[in-house]
Amino acid sequence: MSEKLLEVKNLRTEFKRDKSWVTAVNNVSFDINEGEILGLVGESGCGKSVTSLSIMRLLARNSKISNGQVLLKGKNLLEKDNKEIRKIRGREVAMIFQEPMNSLNPCMRVEKQITEAILLHNNFSKEQAHQRAFDVLKSVGIPEPEMTLKSFPHQLSGGMCQRVMIAMAMSCEPELLIADEPTTALDVTIQAQILELMEEIRAKKNTGILMITHDLGVVAEMCNRVVVMYAGRIVEEAPVKELFADSKHPYTQGLIGSVPKLGSGVKSLPSIPGSVPDLSVMPKGCKFAPRCKYAMDICREQEPELHTIDKDGRRRCRCHLLDQNRKEA
Ligand SMILES: Nc1ncnc2c1ncn2[C@@H]1O[C@H](COP(=O)(O)OP(=O)(O)OP(=O)(O)O)[C@@H](O)[C@H]1O
Ligand SMILES: [Mg+2]
């Protein structure tokens, strides 16, 4: 049996906008086991990055985590002080950021940025750290690691910076890797190579991975389970095969329904009519109701709860229609 590596429980993250607080992540709970890849999907603005930054404790200043726990092997990361959390970051949990250009230090050569983390977490000499940095750059497909090590981020292309970020995250072989759109800016060959590398690390080290992506092909290929978010909430969770074969939430159905065939080259989430609600003017009941073709009166009045819908407790769904059908069955 694989152990629970990460348990996110009732996480709520808010941002201050003008003078009031808006909730970007609302009562989110999920687990990742050792060696498991959990996919996190949903349209732009649904709270995927805020969830991952909350886990890493790397949120912007105008934010607060107002509820919940983030347990990494039972330790609540939300209770750690800054010094403790710095030791955990990199070694135990590392993140590949969605915006590599903004996440690398522009004034520091790549070598210093990578070796700093390696030296902080390992008892290495400078030469050993250099060698590890060289090896890890090579493993993410950087053709001239020595030259890249000597460069500043602005001397590298966006794709190169993204690979440097990935190399940094992998350099200390963390137990949990959070990958926020790790391969979006990369061309297909490099993307395949990076995903393969992530899979290798997972297999070798039993790393748990939170994979945030818009690419349903990546989800189908890489993930064991999937969590679907909408408007800061989880609306559905299922093992990957079941999600694609038999999704229960109308939102998930919208996301995957019009993908003709996985692997056929369709890369992005297909569009659903309407748009994601603004955080400061959320509809009263189900947040998806204004866009849902099945919406009933109750959907506009009362927010549905996230219910477990199977015997094994592996599937969850937040939908009145499903609740009604289950009651009638
Ligand atoms: N620093 C911030 N201040 C105020 N609001 C923020 C801040 N960061 C994020 N938000 C808001 O939180 C919500 C969730 O944003 P988040 O970045 O998590 O979306 P996402 O699911 O990662 O989207 P994408 O797929 O585009 O990356 C959005 O409404 C966004 O505007
Ligand atoms: Mg994001």
PDB file of N, CA and C in Angstrom, residues 101-191:
ATOM      1  N   MET A 101      10.059  32.754 -16.526  1.00  0.00           N
ATOM      2  CA  MET A 101      10.811  34.006 -16.607  1.00  0.00           C
ATOM      3  C   MET A 101      10.705  34.808 -15.309  1.00  0.00           C
ATOM      4  N   ASN A 102       9.520  34.746 -14.676  1.00  0.00           N
ATOM      5  CA  ASN A 102       9.337  35.525 -13.446  1.00  0.00           C
ATOM      6  C   ASN A 102       9.872  34.792 -12.221  1.00  0.00           C
ATOM      7  N   SER A 103      10.200  33.522 -12.371  1.00  0.00           N
ATOM      8  CA  SER A 103      10.579  32.749 -11.192  1.00  0.00           C
ATOM      9  C   SER A 103      12.090  32.604 -11.043  1.00  0.00           C
ATOM     10  N   LEU A 104      12.820  32.881 -12.119  1.00  0.00           N
ATOM     11  CA  LEU A 104      14.287  32.837 -12.003  1.00  0.00           C
ATOM     12  C   LEU A 104      14.773  34.230 -11.615  1.00  0.00           C
ATOM     13  N   ASN A 105      15.857  34.277 -10.870  1.00  0.00           N
ATOM     14  CA  ASN A 105      16.432  35.562 -10.488  1.00  0.00           C
ATOM     15  C   ASN A 105      17.209  36.137 -11.677  1.00  0.00           C
ATOM     16  N   PRO A 106      16.780  37.321 -12.194  1.00  0.00           N
ATOM     17  CA  PRO A 106      17.409  37.838 -13.415  1.00  0.00           C
ATOM     18  C   PRO A 106      18.864  38.254 -13.209  1.00  0.00           C
ATOM     19  N   CYS A 107      19.243  38.506 -11.963  1.00  0.00           N
ATOM     20  CA  CYS A 107      20.596  39.032 -11.709  1.00  0.00           C
ATOM     21  C   CYS A 107      21.595  37.939 -11.328  1.00  0.00           C
ATOM     22  N   MET A 108      21.197  36.702 -11.407  1.00  0.00           N
ATOM     23  CA  MET A 108      22.071  35.635 -10.945  1.00  0.00           C
ATOM     24  C   MET A 108      22.292  34.630 -12.062  1.00  0.00           C
ATOM     25  N   ARG A 109      23.529  34.215 -12.242  1.00  0.00           N
ATOM     26  CA  ARG A 109      23.803  33.200 -13.267  1.00  0.00           C
ATOM     27  C   ARG A 109      23.077  31.893 -12.915  1.00  0.00           C
ATOM     28  N   VAL A 110      22.748  31.140 -13.967  1.00  0.00           N
ATOM     29  CA  VAL A 110      22.005  29.892 -13.783  1.00  0.00           C
ATOM     30  C   VAL A 110      22.734  28.961 -12.799  1.00  0.00           C
ATOM     31  N   GLU A 111      24.041  28.882 -12.939  1.00  0.00           N
ATOM     32  CA  GLU A 111      24.805  27.969 -12.082  1.00  0.00           C
ATOM     33  C   GLU A 111      24.550  28.256 -10.603  1.00  0.00           C
ATOM     34  N   LYS A 112      24.628  29.544 -10.237  1.00  0.00           N
ATOM     35  CA  LYS A 112      24.466  29.907  -8.824  1.00  0.00           C
ATOM     36  C   LYS A 112      23.060  29.523  -8.352  1.00  0.00           C
ATOM     37  N   GLN A 113      22.051  29.760  -9.230  1.00  0.00           N
ATOM     38  CA  GLN A 113      20.664  29.483  -8.829  1.00  0.00           C
ATOM     39  C   GLN A 113      20.443  27.987  -8.590  1.00  0.00           C
ATOM     40  N   ILE A 114      21.044  27.175  -9.440  1.00  0.00           N
ATOM     41  CA  ILE A 114      20.834  25.729  -9.266  1.00  0.00           C
ATOM     42  C   ILE A 114      21.673  25.201  -8.095  1.00  0.00           C
ATOM     43  N   THR A 115      22.943  25.619  -8.038  1.00  0.00           N
ATOM     44  CA  THR A 115      23.809  25.027  -7.010  1.00  0.00           C
ATOM     45  C   THR A 115      23.432  25.500  -5.604  1.00  0.00           C
ATOM     46  N   GLU A 116      22.844  26.693  -5.496  1.00  0.00           N
ATOM     47  CA  GLU A 116      22.423  27.166  -4.170  1.00  0.00           C
ATOM     48  C   GLU A 116      21.508  26.154  -3.488  1.00  0.00           C
ATOM     49  N   ALA A 117      20.518  25.684  -4.256  1.00  0.00           N
ATOM     50  CA  ALA A 117      19.572  24.705  -3.697  1.00  0.00           C
ATOM     51  C   ALA A 117      20.278  23.390  -3.407  1.00  0.00           C
ATOM     52  N   ILE A 118      21.158  22.983  -4.322  1.00  0.00           N
ATOM     53  CA  ILE A 118      21.863  21.704  -4.139  1.00  0.00           C
ATOM     54  C   ILE A 118      22.739  21.759  -2.881  1.00  0.00           C
ATOM     55  N   LEU A 119      23.433  22.886  -2.700  1.00  0.00           N
ATOM     56  CA  LEU A 119      24.329  23.022  -1.533  1.00  0.00           C
ATOM     57  C   LEU A 119      23.538  23.132  -0.230  1.00  0.00           C
ATOM     58  N   LEU A 120      22.377  23.787  -0.323  1.00  0.00           N
ATOM     59  CA  LEU A 120      21.552  23.952   0.882  1.00  0.00           C
ATOM     60  C   LEU A 120      21.062  22.604   1.414  1.00  0.00           C
ATOM     61  N   HIS A 121      20.758  21.702   0.487  1.00  0.00           N
ATOM     62  CA  HIS A 121      20.116  20.455   0.911  1.00  0.00           C
ATOM     63  C   HIS A 121      21.026  19.234   0.910  1.00  0.00           C
ATOM     64  N   ASN A 122      22.235  19.365   0.409  1.00  0.00           N
ATOM     65  CA  ASN A 122      23.137  18.208   0.369  1.00  0.00           C
ATOM     66  C   ASN A 122      24.482  18.586   0.959  1.00  0.00           C
ATOM     67  N   ASN A 123      25.178  17.585   1.436  1.00  0.00           N
ATOM     68  CA  ASN A 123      26.505  17.832   1.974  1.00  0.00           C
ATOM     69  C   ASN A 123      27.530  17.699   0.843  1.00  0.00           C
ATOM     70  N   PHE A 124      27.463  18.605  -0.136  1.00  0.00           N
ATOM     71  CA  PHE A 124      28.290  18.501  -1.335  1.00  0.00           C
ATOM     72  C   PHE A 124      29.401  19.537  -1.323  1.00  0.00           C
ATOM     73  N   SER A 125      30.510  19.211  -1.995  1.00  0.00           N
ATOM     74  CA  SER A 125      31.526  20.236  -2.258  1.00  0.00           C
ATOM     75  C   SER A 125      31.019  21.068  -3.437  1.00  0.00           C
ATOM     76  N   LYS A 126      31.694  22.204  -3.700  1.00  0.00           N
ATOM     77  CA  LYS A 126      31.304  23.048  -4.836  1.00  0.00           C
ATOM     78  C   LYS A 126      31.397  22.277  -6.150  1.00  0.00           C
ATOM     79  N   GLU A 127      32.447  21.447  -6.265  1.00  0.00           N
ATOM     80  CA  GLU A 127      32.653  20.676  -7.504  1.00  0.00           C
ATOM     81  C   GLU A 127      31.523  19.659  -7.688  1.00  0.00           C
ATOM     82  N   GLN A 128      31.162  19.005  -6.589  1.00  0.00           N
ATOM     83  CA  GLN A 128      30.070  18.027  -6.681  1.00  0.00           C
ATOM     84  C   GLN A 128      28.762  18.717  -7.066  1.00  0.00           C
ATOM     85  N   ALA A 129      28.523  19.902  -6.486  1.00  0.00           N
ATOM     86  CA  ALA A 129      27.297  20.646  -6.797  1.00  0.00           C
ATOM     87  C   ALA A 129      27.291  21.052  -8.263  1.00  0.00           C
ATOM     88  N   HIS A 130      28.457  21.477  -8.757  1.00  0.00           N
ATOM     89  CA  HIS A 130      28.579  21.854 -10.172  1.00  0.00           C
ATOM     90  C   HIS A 130      28.252  20.651 -11.060  1.00  0.00           C
ATOM     91  N   GLN A 131      28.798  19.514 -10.697  1.00  0.00           N
ATOM     92  CA  GLN A 131      28.570  18.305 -11.487  1.00  0.00           C
ATOM     93  C   GLN A 131      27.084  17.938 -11.497  1.00  0.00           C
ATOM     94  N   ARG A 132      26.446  18.033 -10.313  1.00  0.00           N
ATOM     95  CA  ARG A 132      25.012  17.714 -10.235  1.00  0.00           C
ATOM     96  C   ARG A 132      24.199  18.687 -11.110  1.00  0.00           C
ATOM     97  N   ALA A 133      24.568  19.981 -11.050  1.00  0.00           N
ATOM     98  CA  ALA A 133      23.860  20.989 -11.863  1.00  0.00           C
ATOM     99  C   ALA A 133      24.031  20.661 -13.347  1.00  0.00           C
ATOM    100  N   PHE A 134      25.255  20.313 -13.733  1.00  0.00           N
ATOM    101  CA  PHE A 134      25.549  19.953 -15.125  1.00  0.00           C
ATOM    102  C   PHE A 134      24.686  18.749 -15.544  1.00  0.00           C
ATOM    103  N   ASP A 135      24.688  17.717 -14.698  1.00  0.00           N
ATOM    104  CA  ASP A 135      23.949  16.486 -15.027  1.00  0.00           C
ATOM    105  C   ASP A 135      22.452  16.741 -15.169  1.00  0.00           C
ATOM    106  N   VAL A 136      21.939  17.539 -14.254  1.00  0.00           N
ATOM    107  CA  VAL A 136      20.491  17.740 -14.242  1.00  0.00           C
ATOM    108  C   VAL A 136      20.060  18.600 -15.444  1.00  0.00           C
ATOM    109  N   LEU A 137      20.919  19.541 -15.866  1.00  0.00           N
ATOM    110  CA  LEU A 137      20.605  20.324 -17.079  1.00  0.00           C
ATOM    111  C   LEU A 137      20.630  19.411 -18.311  1.00  0.00           C
ATOM    112  N   LYS A 138      21.584  18.513 -18.308  1.00  0.00           N
ATOM    113  CA  LYS A 138      21.683  17.572 -19.431  1.00  0.00           C
ATOM    114  C   LYS A 138      20.423  16.703 -19.492  1.00  0.00           C
ATOM    115  N   SER A 139      19.963  16.283 -18.322  1.00  0.00           N
ATOM    116  CA  SER A 139      18.818  15.375 -18.296  1.00  0.00           C
ATOM    117  C   SER A 139      17.516  16.049 -18.752  1.00  0.00           C
ATOM    118  N   VAL A 140      17.447  17.383 -18.714  1.00  0.00           N
ATOM    119  CA  VAL A 140      16.243  18.044 -19.251  1.00  0.00           C
ATOM    120  C   VAL A 140      16.446  18.481 -20.704  1.00  0.00           C
ATOM    121  N   GLY A 141      17.495  17.946 -21.320  1.00  0.00           N
ATOM    122  CA  GLY A 141      17.669  18.146 -22.759  1.00  0.00           C
ATOM    123  C   GLY A 141      18.338  19.451 -23.140  1.00  0.00           C
ATOM    124  N   ILE A 142      19.105  20.052 -22.229  1.00  0.00           N
ATOM    125  CA  ILE A 142      19.838  21.271 -22.584  1.00  0.00           C
ATOM    126  C   ILE A 142      21.133  20.851 -23.279  1.00  0.00           C
ATOM    127  N   PRO A 143      21.309  21.297 -24.544  1.00  0.00           N
ATOM    128  CA  PRO A 143      22.411  20.757 -25.335  1.00  0.00           C
ATOM    129  C   PRO A 143      23.805  21.159 -24.831  1.00  0.00           C
ATOM    130  N   GLU A 144      23.936  22.402 -24.327  1.00  0.00           N
ATOM    131  CA  GLU A 144      25.263  22.805 -23.857  1.00  0.00           C
ATOM    132  C   GLU A 144      25.185  23.254 -22.408  1.00  0.00           C
ATOM    133  N   PRO A 145      25.151  22.304 -21.497  1.00  0.00           N
ATOM    134  CA  PRO A 145      24.942  22.647 -20.087  1.00  0.00           C
ATOM    135  C   PRO A 145      25.982  23.633 -19.543  1.00  0.00           C
ATOM    136  N   GLU A 146      27.233  23.480 -19.958  1.00  0.00           N
ATOM    137  CA  GLU A 146      28.283  24.347 -19.411  1.00  0.00           C
ATOM    138  C   GLU A 146      28.009  25.806 -19.760  1.00  0.00           C
ATOM    139  N   MET A 147      27.617  26.038 -21.016  1.00  0.00           N
ATOM    140  CA  MET A 147      27.349  27.404 -21.442  1.00  0.00           C
ATOM    141  C   MET A 147      26.108  27.952 -20.728  1.00  0.00           C
ATOM    142  N   THR A 148      25.080  27.097 -20.591  1.00  0.00           N
ATOM    143  CA  THR A 148      23.846  27.530 -19.920  1.00  0.00           C
ATOM    144  C   THR A 148      24.120  27.873 -18.461  1.00  0.00           C
ATOM    145  N   LEU A 149      24.980  27.097 -17.814  1.00  0.00           N
ATOM    146  CA  LEU A 149      25.307  27.377 -16.406  1.00  0.00           C
ATOM    147  C   LEU A 149      25.904  28.768 -16.246  1.00  0.00           C
ATOM    148  N   LYS A 150      26.651  29.192 -17.250  1.00  0.00           N
ATOM    149  CA  LYS A 150      27.314  30.510 -17.152  1.00  0.00           C
ATOM    150  C   LYS A 150      26.388  31.669 -17.533  1.00  0.00           C
ATOM    151  N   SER A 151      25.204  31.347 -18.061  1.00  0.00           N
ATOM    152  CA  SER A 151      24.324  32.409 -18.574  1.00  0.00           C
ATOM    153  C   SER A 151      23.458  33.035 -17.486  1.00  0.00           C
ATOM    154  N   PHE A 152      22.991  34.249 -17.801  1.00  0.00           N
ATOM    155  CA  PHE A 152      21.928  34.867 -17.010  1.00  0.00           C
ATOM    156  C   PHE A 152      20.594  34.517 -17.692  1.00  0.00           C
ATOM    157  N   PRO A 153      19.499  34.472 -16.920  1.00  0.00           N
ATOM    158  CA  PRO A 153      18.222  34.057 -17.526  1.00  0.00           C
ATOM    159  C   PRO A 153      17.837  34.822 -18.794  1.00  0.00           C
ATOM    160  N   HIS A 154      18.136  36.152 -18.855  1.00  0.00           N
ATOM    161  CA  HIS A 154      17.696  36.923 -20.027  1.00  0.00           C
ATOM    162  C   HIS A 154      18.451  36.521 -21.297  1.00  0.00           C
ATOM    163  N   GLN A 155      19.541  35.777 -21.137  1.00  0.00           N
ATOM    164  CA  GLN A 155      20.289  35.331 -22.314  1.00  0.00           C
ATOM    165  C   GLN A 155      19.721  34.032 -22.880  1.00  0.00           C
ATOM    166  N   LEU A 156      18.718  33.491 -22.181  1.00  0.00           N
ATOM    167  CA  LEU A 156      18.133  32.219 -22.621  1.00  0.00           C
ATOM    168  C   LEU A 156      16.726  32.437 -23.164  1.00  0.00           C
ATOM    169  N   SER A 157      16.288  31.523 -24.039  1.00  0.00           N
ATOM    170  CA  SER A 157      14.914  31.604 -24.556  1.00  0.00           C
ATOM    171  C   SER A 157      13.931  31.176 -23.464  1.00  0.00           C
ATOM    172  N   GLY A 158      12.640  31.450 -23.695  1.00  0.00           N
ATOM    173  CA  GLY A 158      11.611  31.050 -22.725  1.00  0.00           C
ATOM    174  C   GLY A 158      11.624  29.553 -22.451  1.00  0.00           C
ATOM    175  N   GLY A 159      11.761  28.772 -23.526  1.00  0.00           N
ATOM    176  CA  GLY A 159      11.777  27.312 -23.386  1.00  0.00           C
ATOM    177  C   GLY A 159      12.972  26.833 -22.578  1.00  0.00           C
ATOM    178  N   MET A 160      14.115  27.494 -22.802  1.00  0.00           N
ATOM    179  CA  MET A 160      15.332  27.145 -22.050  1.00  0.00           C
ATOM    180  C   MET A 160      15.144  27.464 -20.567  1.00  0.00           C
ATOM    181  N   CYS A 161      14.569  28.653 -20.296  1.00  0.00           N
ATOM    182  CA  CYS A 161      14.337  29.036 -18.892  1.00  0.00           C
ATOM    183  C   CYS A 161      13.418  28.021 -18.223  1.00  0.00           C
ATOM    184  N   GLN A 162      12.414  27.570 -18.971  1.00  0.00           N
ATOM    185  CA  GLN A 162      11.489  26.599 -18.403  1.00  0.00           C
ATOM    186  C   GLN A 162      12.230  25.303 -18.055  1.00  0.00           C
ATOM    187  N   ARG A 163      13.144  24.914 -18.932  1.00  0.00           N
ATOM    188  CA  ARG A 163      13.911  23.700 -18.646  1.00  0.00           C
ATOM    189  C   ARG A 163      14.859  23.893 -17.466  1.00  0.00           C
ATOM    190  N   VAL A 164      15.398  25.103 -17.335  1.00  0.00           N
ATOM    191  CA  VAL A 164      16.254  25.385 -16.169  1.00  0.00           C
ATOM    192  C   VAL A 164      15.427  25.265 -14.882  1.00  0.00           C
ATOM    193  N   MET A 165      14.202  25.804 -14.925  1.00  0.00           N
ATOM    194  CA  MET A 165      13.291  25.709 -13.765  1.00  0.00           C
ATOM    195  C   MET A 165      13.024  24.245 -13.411  1.00  0.00           C
ATOM    196  N   ILE A 166      12.778  23.459 -14.446  1.00  0.00           N
ATOM    197  CA  ILE A 166      12.488  22.042 -14.228  1.00  0.00           C
ATOM    198  C   ILE A 166      13.714  21.354 -13.624  1.00  0.00           C
ATOM    199  N   ALA A 167      14.895  21.692 -14.174  1.00  0.00           N
ATOM    200  CA  ALA A 167      16.141  21.114 -13.649  1.00  0.00           C
ATOM    201  C   ALA A 167      16.317  21.481 -12.177  1.00  0.00           C
ATOM    202  N   MET A 168      16.022  22.753 -11.841  1.00  0.00           N
ATOM    203  CA  MET A 168      16.157  23.185 -10.445  1.00  0.00           C
ATOM    204  C   MET A 168      15.229  22.395  -9.530  1.00  0.00           C
ATOM    205  N   ALA A 169      13.997  22.233  -9.990  1.00  0.00           N
ATOM    206  CA  ALA A 169      13.015  21.511  -9.168  1.00  0.00           C
ATOM    207  C   ALA A 169      13.417  20.054  -8.976  1.00  0.00           C
ATOM    208  N   MET A 170      14.038  19.483  -9.997  1.00  0.00           N
ATOM    209  CA  MET A 170      14.399  18.065  -9.929  1.00  0.00           C
ATOM    210  C   MET A 170      15.733  17.849  -9.207  1.00  0.00           C
ATOM    211  N   SER A 171      16.548  18.914  -9.084  1.00  0.00           N
ATOM    212  CA  SER A 171      17.945  18.739  -8.665  1.00  0.00           C
ATOM    213  C   SER A 171      18.079  18.111  -7.281  1.00  0.00           C
ATOM    214  N   CYS A 172      17.111  18.337  -6.408  1.00  0.00           N
ATOM    215  CA  CYS A 172      17.219  17.755  -5.062  1.00  0.00           C
ATOM    216  C   CYS A 172      16.304  16.549  -4.871  1.00  0.00           C
ATOM    217  N   GLU A 173      15.781  16.059  -5.965  1.00  0.00           N
ATOM    218  CA  GLU A 173      14.925  14.865  -5.944  1.00  0.00           C
ATOM    219  C   GLU A 173      13.883  14.931  -4.832  1.00  0.00           C
ATOM    220  N   PRO A 174      12.940  15.882  -4.948  1.00  0.00           N
ATOM    221  CA  PRO A 174      11.949  16.070  -3.883  1.00  0.00           C
ATOM    222  C   PRO A 174      10.969  14.899  -3.789  1.00  0.00           C
ATOM    223  N   GLU A 175      10.312  14.795  -2.629  1.00  0.00           N
ATOM    224  CA  GLU A 175       9.322  13.725  -2.457  1.00  0.00           C
ATOM    225  C   GLU A 175       8.020  14.082  -3.163  1.00  0.00           C
ATOM    226  N   LEU A 176       7.751  15.401  -3.173  1.00  0.00           N
ATOM    227  CA  LEU A 176       6.548  15.882  -3.859  1.00  0.00           C
ATOM    228  C   LEU A 176       6.964  16.941  -4.870  1.00  0.00           C
ATOM    229  N   LEU A 177       6.497  16.773  -6.093  1.00  0.00           N
ATOM    230  CA  LEU A 177       6.798  17.751  -7.138  1.00  0.00           C
ATOM    231  C   LEU A 177       5.482  18.376  -7.595  1.00  0.00           C
ATOM    232  N   ILE A 178       5.430  19.697  -7.563  1.00  0.00           N
ATOM    233  CA  ILE A 178       4.251  20.381  -8.077  1.00  0.00           C
ATOM    234  C   ILE A 178       4.626  20.996  -9.415  1.00  0.00           C
ATOM    235  N   ALA A 179       3.944  20.582 -10.452  1.00  0.00           N
ATOM    236  CA  ALA A 179       4.293  21.042 -11.794  1.00  0.00           C
ATOM    237  C   ALA A 179       3.117  21.831 -12.362  1.00  0.00           C
ATOM    238  N   ASP A 180       3.285  23.167 -12.438  1.00  0.00           N
ATOM    239  CA  ASP A 180       2.195  24.037 -12.899  1.00  0.00           C
ATOM    240  C   ASP A 180       2.415  24.328 -14.382  1.00  0.00           C
ATOM    241  N   GLU A 181       1.681  23.685 -15.229  1.00  0.00           N
ATOM    242  CA  GLU A 181       1.835  23.809 -16.685  1.00  0.00           C
ATOM    243  C   GLU A 181       3.311  23.656 -17.068  1.00  0.00           C
ATOM    244  N   PRO A 182       3.929  22.516 -16.730  1.00  0.00           N
ATOM    245  CA  PRO A 182       5.388  22.436 -16.866  1.00  0.00           C
ATOM    246  C   PRO A 182       5.897  22.468 -18.298  1.00  0.00           C
ATOM    247  N   THR A 183       5.068  22.100 -19.236  1.00  0.00           N
ATOM    248  CA  THR A 183       5.613  21.948 -20.596  1.00  0.00           C
ATOM    249  C   THR A 183       4.884  22.801 -21.629  1.00  0.00           C
ATOM    250  N   THR A 184       4.035  23.726 -21.166  1.00  0.00           N
ATOM    251  CA  THR A 184       3.208  24.484 -22.105  1.00  0.00           C
ATOM    252  C   THR A 184       4.028  25.256 -23.141  1.00  0.00           C
ATOM    253  N   ALA A 185       5.146  25.863 -22.704  1.00  0.00           N
ATOM    254  CA  ALA A 185       5.897  26.708 -23.639  1.00  0.00           C
ATOM    255  C   ALA A 185       6.906  25.920 -24.479  1.00  0.00           C
ATOM    256  N   LEU A 186       6.915  24.615 -24.314  1.00  0.00           N
ATOM    257  CA  LEU A 186       7.963  23.841 -24.990  1.00  0.00           C
ATOM    258  C   LEU A 186       7.436  23.153 -26.247  1.00  0.00           C
ATOM    259  N   ASP A 187       8.336  22.912 -27.195  1.00  0.00           N
ATOM    260  CA  ASP A 187       7.853  22.198 -28.380  1.00  0.00           C
ATOM    261  C   ASP A 187       7.671  20.709 -28.065  1.00  0.00           C
ATOM    262  N   VAL A 188       6.967  20.041 -28.959  1.00  0.00           N
ATOM    263  CA  VAL A 188       6.452  18.712 -28.645  1.00  0.00           C
ATOM    264  C   VAL A 188       7.523  17.687 -28.268  1.00  0.00           C
ATOM    265  N   THR A 189       8.654  17.728 -28.969  1.00  0.00           N
ATOM    266  CA  THR A 189       9.716  16.753 -28.675  1.00  0.00           C
ATOM    267  C   THR A 189      10.263  16.951 -27.271  1.00  0.00           C
ATOM    268  N   ILE A 190      10.553  18.219 -26.943  1.00  0.00           N
ATOM    269  CA  ILE A 190      11.098  18.515 -25.617  1.00  0.00           C
ATOM    270  C   ILE A 190      10.050  18.178 -24.563  1.00  0.00           C
ATOM    271  N   GLN A 191       8.793  18.503 -24.854  1.00  0.00           N
ATOM    272  CA  GLN A 191       7.699  18.220 -23.932  1.00  0.00           C
ATOM    273  C   GLN A 191       7.666  16.726 -23.592  1.00  0.00           C
TER     274      GLN A 191
END
